[in-house]
């Protein structure tokens, strides 16, 4: 009886820890006010440009960058790189209010890219 109780407690504890880890991971995926979070979640690296604040850069697949933005309405343009980085392809443009923050997640494949975003 004691062995079964220990197993039940261990399973319940593992479930709680897994749930907390999932919630923690989910909350960090959202940008805060005055920032725009850009992530390369597709199978390609990306390049971005946020012209209103003069920010641009590259992000490796699986990684994210957070860009500070102004309080007005802004946008971020995102392109993907082909496998050898010799050319780019358009992924999308995310429009957002800087005061609320936003995100743009480049997803899909190089042959079928798309941008998941909280468009305004």
Short mmCIF file of N, CA and C in Angstrom, two decimals:
data_model
loop_
_atom_site.label_atom_id
_atom_site.label_comp_id
_atom_site.label_asym_id
_atom_site.label_seq_id
_atom_site.Cartn_x
_atom_site.Cartn_y
_atom_site.Cartn_z
N UNK A 1 0.82 -1.19 0.00
CA UNK A 1 0.00 0.00 0.00
C UNK A 1 0.86 1.25 0.00
N UNK A 2 1.91 1.27 0.78
CA UNK A 2 2.79 2.42 0.86
C UNK A 2 3.47 2.68 -0.48
N UNK A 3 3.87 1.62 -1.18
CA UNK A 3 4.53 1.75 -2.47
C UNK A 3 3.59 2.39 -3.49
N UNK A 4 2.31 1.97 -3.52
CA UNK A 4 1.34 2.55 -4.44
C UNK A 4 1.10 4.02 -4.14
N UNK A 5 1.05 4.40 -2.88
CA UNK A 5 0.86 5.79 -2.49
C UNK A 5 2.04 6.63 -2.94
N UNK A 6 3.25 6.12 -2.78
CA UNK A 6 4.44 6.85 -3.22
C UNK A 6 4.42 7.06 -4.72
N UNK A 7 4.00 6.04 -5.47
CA UNK A 7 3.92 6.17 -6.93
C UNK A 7 2.89 7.22 -7.31
N UNK A 8 1.75 7.22 -6.64
CA UNK A 8 0.70 8.19 -6.94
C UNK A 8 1.17 9.61 -6.67
N UNK A 9 1.85 9.82 -5.57
CA UNK A 9 2.38 11.14 -5.23
C UNK A 9 3.43 11.55 -6.25
N UNK A 10 4.28 10.64 -6.66
CA UNK A 10 5.33 10.95 -7.64
C UNK A 10 4.71 11.34 -8.98
N UNK A 11 3.69 10.60 -9.42
CA UNK A 11 3.02 10.90 -10.69
C UNK A 11 2.32 12.25 -10.59
N UNK A 12 1.61 12.51 -9.51
CA UNK A 12 0.91 13.78 -9.33
C UNK A 12 1.91 14.94 -9.30
N UNK A 13 3.02 14.77 -8.61
CA UNK A 13 4.04 15.81 -8.55
C UNK A 13 4.64 16.10 -9.91
N UNK A 14 4.88 15.05 -10.69
CA UNK A 14 5.42 15.22 -12.04
C UNK A 14 4.43 15.96 -12.93
N UNK A 15 3.15 15.64 -12.81
CA UNK A 15 2.12 16.32 -13.59
C UNK A 15 2.07 17.80 -13.25
N UNK A 16 2.14 18.15 -11.98
CA UNK A 16 2.12 19.55 -11.56
C UNK A 16 3.35 20.27 -12.10
N UNK A 17 4.52 19.67 -11.99
CA UNK A 17 5.74 20.30 -12.50
C UNK A 17 5.66 20.51 -14.00
N UNK A 18 5.15 19.53 -14.73
CA UNK A 18 5.03 19.67 -16.18
C UNK A 18 4.05 20.79 -16.53
N UNK A 19 2.96 20.91 -15.79
CA UNK A 19 1.99 21.98 -16.04
C UNK A 19 2.59 23.35 -15.78
N UNK A 20 3.34 23.49 -14.71
CA UNK A 20 3.98 24.76 -14.39
C UNK A 20 5.00 25.12 -15.46
N UNK A 21 5.78 24.14 -15.92
CA UNK A 21 6.77 24.40 -16.97
C UNK A 21 6.09 24.85 -18.25
N UNK A 22 4.96 24.24 -18.61
CA UNK A 22 4.24 24.61 -19.81
C UNK A 22 3.70 26.03 -19.70
N UNK A 23 3.12 26.39 -18.58
CA UNK A 23 2.61 27.74 -18.40
C UNK A 23 3.72 28.77 -18.43
N UNK A 24 4.84 28.47 -17.83
CA UNK A 24 5.97 29.39 -17.84
C UNK A 24 6.45 29.61 -19.27
N UNK A 25 6.56 28.55 -20.05
CA UNK A 25 6.99 28.67 -21.44
C UNK A 25 6.01 29.46 -22.27
N UNK A 26 4.73 29.28 -22.05
CA UNK A 26 3.71 29.98 -22.81
C UNK A 26 3.74 31.47 -22.52
N UNK A 27 3.88 31.85 -21.26
CA UNK A 27 3.83 33.27 -20.93
C UNK A 27 5.03 34.03 -21.49
N UNK A 28 6.16 33.39 -21.63
CA UNK A 28 7.34 34.08 -22.16
C UNK A 28 7.25 34.27 -23.67
N UNK A 29 6.29 33.64 -24.32
CA UNK A 29 6.17 33.74 -25.77
C UNK A 29 5.49 35.04 -26.20
N UNK A 30 4.93 35.79 -25.29
CA UNK A 30 4.20 37.00 -25.61
C UNK A 30 5.07 38.22 -25.34
N UNK A 31 5.05 39.15 -26.28
CA UNK A 31 5.82 40.38 -26.09
C UNK A 31 5.11 41.30 -25.10
N UNK A 32 5.86 42.14 -24.44
CA UNK A 32 5.28 43.11 -23.52
C UNK A 32 5.07 44.43 -24.23
N UNK A 33 4.43 45.38 -23.55
CA UNK A 33 4.19 46.70 -24.13
C UNK A 33 5.51 47.32 -24.56
N UNK A 34 5.47 48.04 -25.65
CA UNK A 34 6.63 48.73 -26.22
C UNK A 34 7.71 47.80 -26.73
N UNK A 35 7.37 46.54 -26.99
CA UNK A 35 8.31 45.60 -27.63
C UNK A 35 7.58 44.80 -28.69
N UNK A 36 8.34 44.32 -29.67
CA UNK A 36 7.82 43.42 -30.69
C UNK A 36 8.73 42.20 -30.70
N UNK A 37 8.14 41.04 -30.47
CA UNK A 37 8.92 39.80 -30.41
C UNK A 37 8.82 39.09 -31.75
N UNK A 38 9.98 38.79 -32.32
CA UNK A 38 10.05 38.14 -33.62
C UNK A 38 10.75 36.79 -33.44
N UNK A 39 10.11 35.73 -33.93
CA UNK A 39 10.66 34.38 -33.76
C UNK A 39 10.75 33.66 -35.10
N UNK A 40 11.78 32.86 -35.25
CA UNK A 40 11.98 32.03 -36.44
C UNK A 40 11.56 30.61 -36.10
N UNK A 41 10.26 30.33 -36.19
CA UNK A 41 9.73 29.02 -35.82
C UNK A 41 9.54 28.11 -37.03
N UNK A 42 9.87 28.57 -38.22
CA UNK A 42 9.79 27.72 -39.41
C UNK A 42 11.07 26.91 -39.55
N UNK A 43 11.23 26.27 -40.70
CA UNK A 43 12.46 25.49 -40.91
C UNK A 43 13.50 26.31 -41.68
N UNK A 44 13.54 27.61 -41.41
CA UNK A 44 14.46 28.51 -42.09
C UNK A 44 14.86 29.65 -41.15
N UNK A 45 16.02 30.24 -41.40
CA UNK A 45 16.46 31.43 -40.68
C UNK A 45 15.72 32.63 -41.26
N UNK A 46 15.62 33.72 -40.50
CA UNK A 46 14.90 34.89 -41.00
C UNK A 46 15.72 36.17 -40.84
N UNK A 47 15.25 37.18 -41.53
CA UNK A 47 15.77 38.54 -41.38
C UNK A 47 14.56 39.43 -41.20
N UNK A 48 14.71 40.47 -40.37
CA UNK A 48 13.58 41.36 -40.08
C UNK A 48 14.02 42.80 -40.19
N UNK A 49 13.02 43.67 -40.33
CA UNK A 49 13.25 45.11 -40.35
C UNK A 49 12.06 45.80 -39.69
N UNK A 50 12.35 46.66 -38.72
CA UNK A 50 11.33 47.51 -38.08
C UNK A 50 11.78 48.94 -38.36
N UNK A 51 11.37 49.50 -39.52
CA UNK A 51 11.93 50.78 -39.97
C UNK A 51 11.65 51.97 -39.07
N UNK A 52 10.54 51.98 -38.33
CA UNK A 52 10.20 53.13 -37.50
C UNK A 52 11.22 53.37 -36.40
N UNK A 53 11.90 52.33 -35.97
CA UNK A 53 12.91 52.48 -34.91
C UNK A 53 14.31 52.15 -35.41
N UNK A 54 14.45 51.95 -36.73
CA UNK A 54 15.76 51.70 -37.31
C UNK A 54 16.39 50.39 -36.88
N UNK A 55 15.59 49.37 -36.62
CA UNK A 55 16.13 48.07 -36.18
C UNK A 55 15.98 47.04 -37.29
N UNK A 56 17.00 46.24 -37.46
CA UNK A 56 16.96 45.12 -38.39
C UNK A 56 17.96 44.08 -37.91
N UNK A 57 17.82 42.88 -38.42
CA UNK A 57 18.76 41.84 -38.01
C UNK A 57 18.35 40.49 -38.53
N UNK A 58 19.10 39.50 -38.14
CA UNK A 58 18.83 38.12 -38.53
C UNK A 58 18.58 37.27 -37.30
N UNK A 59 17.79 36.22 -37.48
CA UNK A 59 17.47 35.30 -36.39
C UNK A 59 17.58 33.88 -36.91
N UNK A 60 18.31 33.04 -36.20
CA UNK A 60 18.42 31.64 -36.59
C UNK A 60 17.14 30.90 -36.25
N UNK A 61 16.85 29.86 -37.04
CA UNK A 61 15.63 29.08 -36.79
C UNK A 61 15.60 28.56 -35.36
N UNK A 62 14.43 28.65 -34.75
CA UNK A 62 14.25 28.22 -33.37
C UNK A 62 14.52 29.30 -32.34
N UNK A 63 15.03 30.44 -32.77
CA UNK A 63 15.38 31.52 -31.83
C UNK A 63 14.42 32.71 -32.00
N UNK A 64 14.49 33.65 -31.05
CA UNK A 64 13.65 34.85 -31.07
C UNK A 64 14.50 36.08 -30.77
N UNK A 65 13.97 37.24 -31.14
CA UNK A 65 14.57 38.52 -30.78
C UNK A 65 13.44 39.45 -30.35
N UNK A 66 13.71 40.31 -29.39
CA UNK A 66 12.73 41.29 -28.93
C UNK A 66 13.25 42.67 -29.28
N UNK A 67 12.42 43.44 -30.00
CA UNK A 67 12.81 44.76 -30.48
C UNK A 67 12.01 45.82 -29.73
N UNK A 68 12.67 46.80 -29.10
CA UNK A 68 11.93 47.90 -28.47
C UNK A 68 11.32 48.78 -29.57
N UNK A 69 10.06 49.19 -29.39
CA UNK A 69 9.36 49.98 -30.40
C UNK A 69 8.73 51.21 -29.78
N UNK A 70 8.34 52.15 -30.64
CA UNK A 70 7.67 53.37 -30.19
C UNK A 70 6.22 53.07 -29.83
N UNK A 71 5.54 54.04 -29.23
CA UNK A 71 4.16 53.82 -28.78
C UNK A 71 3.13 53.89 -29.90
N UNK A 72 3.48 54.43 -31.06
CA UNK A 72 2.52 54.53 -32.16
C UNK A 72 2.33 53.22 -32.89
N UNK A 73 1.59 53.28 -33.99
CA UNK A 73 1.38 52.11 -34.83
C UNK A 73 2.65 51.85 -35.63
N UNK A 74 3.07 50.61 -35.68
CA UNK A 74 4.30 50.24 -36.37
C UNK A 74 4.09 48.96 -37.15
N UNK A 75 5.14 48.56 -37.85
CA UNK A 75 5.11 47.28 -38.54
C UNK A 75 6.51 46.69 -38.59
N UNK A 76 6.55 45.39 -38.80
CA UNK A 76 7.82 44.67 -38.96
C UNK A 76 7.71 43.82 -40.21
N UNK A 77 8.69 43.95 -41.10
CA UNK A 77 8.74 43.11 -42.30
C UNK A 77 9.69 41.95 -42.02
N UNK A 78 9.29 40.77 -42.48
CA UNK A 78 10.08 39.57 -42.21
C UNK A 78 10.29 38.78 -43.49
N UNK A 79 11.54 38.39 -43.72
CA UNK A 79 11.92 37.57 -44.86
C UNK A 79 12.60 36.31 -44.35
N UNK A 80 12.50 35.25 -45.11
CA UNK A 80 13.21 34.02 -44.78
C UNK A 80 14.41 33.85 -45.70
N UNK A 81 15.40 33.14 -45.22
CA UNK A 81 16.57 32.80 -46.03
C UNK A 81 16.40 31.40 -46.58
N UNK A 82 16.84 31.19 -47.85
CA UNK A 82 16.85 29.82 -48.34
C UNK A 82 17.97 29.06 -47.64
N UNK A 83 18.08 27.77 -47.89
CA UNK A 83 18.97 26.91 -47.10
C UNK A 83 20.44 27.32 -47.11
N UNK A 84 20.93 27.90 -48.20
CA UNK A 84 22.35 28.31 -48.22
C UNK A 84 22.54 29.82 -48.06
N UNK A 85 21.48 30.53 -47.69
CA UNK A 85 21.50 31.98 -47.45
C UNK A 85 21.87 32.80 -48.69
N UNK A 86 21.70 32.23 -49.88
CA UNK A 86 22.04 32.98 -51.09
C UNK A 86 20.91 33.90 -51.55
N UNK A 87 19.70 33.68 -51.05
CA UNK A 87 18.59 34.55 -51.40
C UNK A 87 17.54 34.53 -50.28
N UNK A 88 16.60 35.47 -50.36
CA UNK A 88 15.54 35.55 -49.36
C UNK A 88 14.18 35.42 -50.03
N UNK A 89 13.17 35.15 -49.23
CA UNK A 89 11.78 35.12 -49.69
C UNK A 89 10.94 35.84 -48.65
N UNK A 90 9.87 36.47 -49.13
CA UNK A 90 9.01 37.25 -48.24
C UNK A 90 8.15 36.33 -47.38
N UNK A 91 8.12 36.59 -46.08
CA UNK A 91 7.29 35.81 -45.16
C UNK A 91 6.03 36.60 -44.81
N UNK A 92 6.17 37.87 -44.44
CA UNK A 92 5.01 38.68 -44.11
C UNK A 92 5.37 39.96 -43.40
N UNK A 93 4.34 40.78 -43.16
CA UNK A 93 4.49 42.04 -42.43
C UNK A 93 3.52 42.03 -41.26
N UNK A 94 4.03 42.28 -40.07
CA UNK A 94 3.20 42.35 -38.88
C UNK A 94 2.95 43.79 -38.50
N UNK A 95 1.68 44.18 -38.38
CA UNK A 95 1.30 45.54 -37.97
C UNK A 95 0.84 45.49 -36.51
N UNK A 96 1.28 46.46 -35.72
CA UNK A 96 0.98 46.41 -34.29
C UNK A 96 1.00 47.81 -33.69
N UNK A 97 0.41 47.95 -32.52
CA UNK A 97 0.49 49.19 -31.74
C UNK A 97 1.63 49.01 -30.75
N UNK A 98 2.60 49.88 -30.81
CA UNK A 98 3.76 49.78 -29.93
C UNK A 98 3.40 49.84 -28.46
N UNK A 99 2.36 50.62 -28.13
CA UNK A 99 1.97 50.73 -26.72
C UNK A 99 1.47 49.40 -26.16
N UNK A 100 0.97 48.53 -27.03
CA UNK A 100 0.46 47.23 -26.58
C UNK A 100 1.48 46.12 -26.80
N UNK A 101 2.48 46.36 -27.63
CA UNK A 101 3.44 45.31 -27.97
C UNK A 101 2.86 44.39 -29.02
N UNK A 102 3.65 43.42 -29.41
CA UNK A 102 3.16 42.49 -30.43
C UNK A 102 4.15 41.39 -30.66
N UNK A 103 3.79 40.51 -31.59
CA UNK A 103 4.68 39.41 -31.94
C UNK A 103 4.48 39.03 -33.40
N UNK A 104 5.51 38.46 -33.97
CA UNK A 104 5.47 37.91 -35.32
C UNK A 104 6.27 36.63 -35.33
N UNK A 105 5.61 35.52 -35.61
CA UNK A 105 6.28 34.22 -35.62
C UNK A 105 6.33 33.70 -37.04
N UNK A 106 7.52 33.67 -37.64
CA UNK A 106 7.70 33.11 -38.97
C UNK A 106 7.60 31.59 -38.84
N UNK A 107 6.68 31.00 -39.60
CA UNK A 107 6.44 29.56 -39.48
C UNK A 107 6.38 28.92 -40.86
N UNK A 108 6.19 27.62 -40.89
CA UNK A 108 6.08 26.89 -42.14
C UNK A 108 7.44 26.53 -42.70
N UNK A 109 7.46 26.30 -43.99
CA UNK A 109 8.70 25.91 -44.67
C UNK A 109 9.09 26.98 -45.67
N UNK A 110 10.27 26.86 -46.24
CA UNK A 110 10.73 27.83 -47.23
C UNK A 110 9.80 27.83 -48.45
N UNK A 111 9.20 26.70 -48.78
CA UNK A 111 8.30 26.64 -49.93
C UNK A 111 6.88 27.10 -49.58
N UNK A 112 6.55 27.17 -48.30
CA UNK A 112 5.22 27.60 -47.87
C UNK A 112 5.30 28.36 -46.54
N UNK A 113 5.94 29.54 -46.56
CA UNK A 113 6.10 30.30 -45.31
C UNK A 113 4.85 31.09 -44.96
N UNK A 114 4.68 31.37 -43.69
CA UNK A 114 3.60 32.27 -43.26
C UNK A 114 4.01 32.93 -41.95
N UNK A 115 3.32 34.04 -41.66
CA UNK A 115 3.60 34.81 -40.45
C UNK A 115 2.39 34.75 -39.54
N UNK A 116 2.58 34.22 -38.34
CA UNK A 116 1.53 34.22 -37.31
C UNK A 116 1.78 35.45 -36.45
N UNK A 117 0.78 36.33 -36.35
CA UNK A 117 0.98 37.59 -35.65
C UNK A 117 -0.31 38.07 -35.00
N UNK A 118 -0.18 39.01 -34.08
CA UNK A 118 -1.36 39.65 -33.48
C UNK A 118 -1.62 40.96 -34.21
N UNK A 119 -2.01 40.87 -35.47
CA UNK A 119 -2.25 42.04 -36.31
C UNK A 119 -3.29 42.96 -35.69
N UNK A 120 -3.15 44.26 -35.96
CA UNK A 120 -4.19 45.21 -35.53
C UNK A 120 -5.06 45.54 -36.71
#
